[in-house]
Structures are given as C-alpha cells and as structure tokens.
C-alpha positions as a printed NumPy array, in Angstrom:
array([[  2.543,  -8.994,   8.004],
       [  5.237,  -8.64 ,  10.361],
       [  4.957,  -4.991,  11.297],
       [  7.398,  -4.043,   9.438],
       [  7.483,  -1.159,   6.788],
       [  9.892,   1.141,   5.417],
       [ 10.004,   4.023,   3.072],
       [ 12.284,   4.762,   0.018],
       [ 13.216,   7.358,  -1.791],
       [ 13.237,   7.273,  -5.268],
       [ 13.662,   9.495,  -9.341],
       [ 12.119,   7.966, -11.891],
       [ 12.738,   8.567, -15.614],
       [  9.344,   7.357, -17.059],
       [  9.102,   6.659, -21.01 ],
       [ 12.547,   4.954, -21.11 ],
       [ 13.644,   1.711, -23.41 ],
       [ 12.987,  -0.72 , -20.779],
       [ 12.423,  -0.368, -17.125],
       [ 15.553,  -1.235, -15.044],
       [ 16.855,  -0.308, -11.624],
       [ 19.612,   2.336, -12.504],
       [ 21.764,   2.724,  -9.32 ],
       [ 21.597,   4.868,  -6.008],
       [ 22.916,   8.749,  -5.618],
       [ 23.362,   9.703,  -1.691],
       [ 19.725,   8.237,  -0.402],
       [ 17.879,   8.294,  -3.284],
       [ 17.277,   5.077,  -5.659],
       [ 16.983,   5.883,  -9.711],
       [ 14.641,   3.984, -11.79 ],
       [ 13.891,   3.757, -15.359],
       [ 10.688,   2.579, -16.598],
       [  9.049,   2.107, -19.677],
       [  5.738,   3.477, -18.855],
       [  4.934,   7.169, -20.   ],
       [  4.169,   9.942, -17.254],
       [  0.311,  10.069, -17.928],
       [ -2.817,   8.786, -16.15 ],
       [ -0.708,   7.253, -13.501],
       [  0.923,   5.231, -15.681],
       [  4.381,   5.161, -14.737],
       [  3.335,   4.944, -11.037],
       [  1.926,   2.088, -11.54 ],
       [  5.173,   1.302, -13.066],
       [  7.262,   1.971, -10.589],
       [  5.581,   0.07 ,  -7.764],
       [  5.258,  -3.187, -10.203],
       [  9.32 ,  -2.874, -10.404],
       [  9.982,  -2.551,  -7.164],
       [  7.886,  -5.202,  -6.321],
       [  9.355,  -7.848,  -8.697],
       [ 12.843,  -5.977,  -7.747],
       [ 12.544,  -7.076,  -3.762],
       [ 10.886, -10.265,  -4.715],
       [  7.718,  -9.08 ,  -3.242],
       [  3.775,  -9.264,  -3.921],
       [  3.087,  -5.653,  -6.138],
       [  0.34 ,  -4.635,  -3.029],
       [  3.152,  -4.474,  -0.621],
       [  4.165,  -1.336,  -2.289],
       [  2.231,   2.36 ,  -2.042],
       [  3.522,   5.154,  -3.813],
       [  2.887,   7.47 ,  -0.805],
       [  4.201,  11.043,  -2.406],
       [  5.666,  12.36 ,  -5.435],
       [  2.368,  11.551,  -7.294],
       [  3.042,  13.842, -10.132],
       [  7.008,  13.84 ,  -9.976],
       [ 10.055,  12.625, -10.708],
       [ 10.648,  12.554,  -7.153],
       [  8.803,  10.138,  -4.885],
       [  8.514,   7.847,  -2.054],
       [  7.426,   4.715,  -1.57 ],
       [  6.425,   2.29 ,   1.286],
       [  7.503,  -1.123,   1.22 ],
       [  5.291,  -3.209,   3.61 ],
       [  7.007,  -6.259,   5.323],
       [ 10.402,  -5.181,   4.735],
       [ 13.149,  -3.331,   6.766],
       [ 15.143,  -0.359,   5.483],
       [ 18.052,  -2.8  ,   5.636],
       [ 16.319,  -5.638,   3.763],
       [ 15.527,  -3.135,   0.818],
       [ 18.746,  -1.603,   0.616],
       [ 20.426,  -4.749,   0.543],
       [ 18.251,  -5.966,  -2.334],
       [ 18.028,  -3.235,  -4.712],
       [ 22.113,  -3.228,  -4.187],
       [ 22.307,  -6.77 ,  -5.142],
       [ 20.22 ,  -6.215,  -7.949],
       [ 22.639,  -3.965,  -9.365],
       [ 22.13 ,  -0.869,  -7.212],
       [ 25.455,   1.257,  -6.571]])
C-alpha cells in the first residue's frame, strides 16, 4: 500500500430494499443496505459497499467505530480523503 488511509463518516439505514449509496449531509455519507442490524450483519454490509463503491478490494475497508450504530466510521486503506470524496460523489453522492 501506498501509505495512504483515510477515514469516513458515515449513517446507515440497515434492512432497506436494496443497498445503495444515498447522498452526503454536511460530512457525513448515508447508506442504505439490505442487510438487517444483527450479528454484524449490516457491518459487514456496509464495508462490502463501500468497497465495490470506490472500486476497491472489501479488506481495504475497517469499520473502526459505530459498531452497534447508525453512526460510524470507516477507514479506507490506500485512498486519500480526496480520492473517496470524489468517488462516492460520482457515484451519485450529493
């Protein structure tokens, strides 16, 4: 890896139609997933997303806090701040 590594921000709705990027308030990305909010379930949701989201491998990206919320943050390893944001806008991020 390059060195690089960044953390985002992030409110997930788990147990949703599909799971889908929904758009950005202030500095924190909101995410849908499918996944239901037991036995880590829609964690592992999340990170999977994310990872196919920034066009990444899935173990570039630790849920680091928020374990048991609908808040959390995750680390993106490999990536800037600037490369992230910049994907997930161009993936239909607002």
């Amino acid at each position: 890896m390059s060195g690089l590594r960044c953390r985002i921000r992030l409110r997930v709705s788990p147990g949703a139609a599909r799971s889908q990027l929904v758009g950005r308030r202030e500095d924190v990305w909101k995410v849908r997933v499918k996944a239901p909010p037991e036995r880590g379930r829609a964690n592992e949701a999340v990170t999977e997303l994310l990872a196919e989201l920034l066009g990444i491998d899935r173990r570039r990206v630790t849920l680091v806090a928020g374990f048991t919320s609908k808040e959390k943050v995750v680390e993106v390893d490999g990536l800037s701040a600037e490369d992230v944001e910049g994907i997930l806008a161009g993936r239909g991020g607002t």
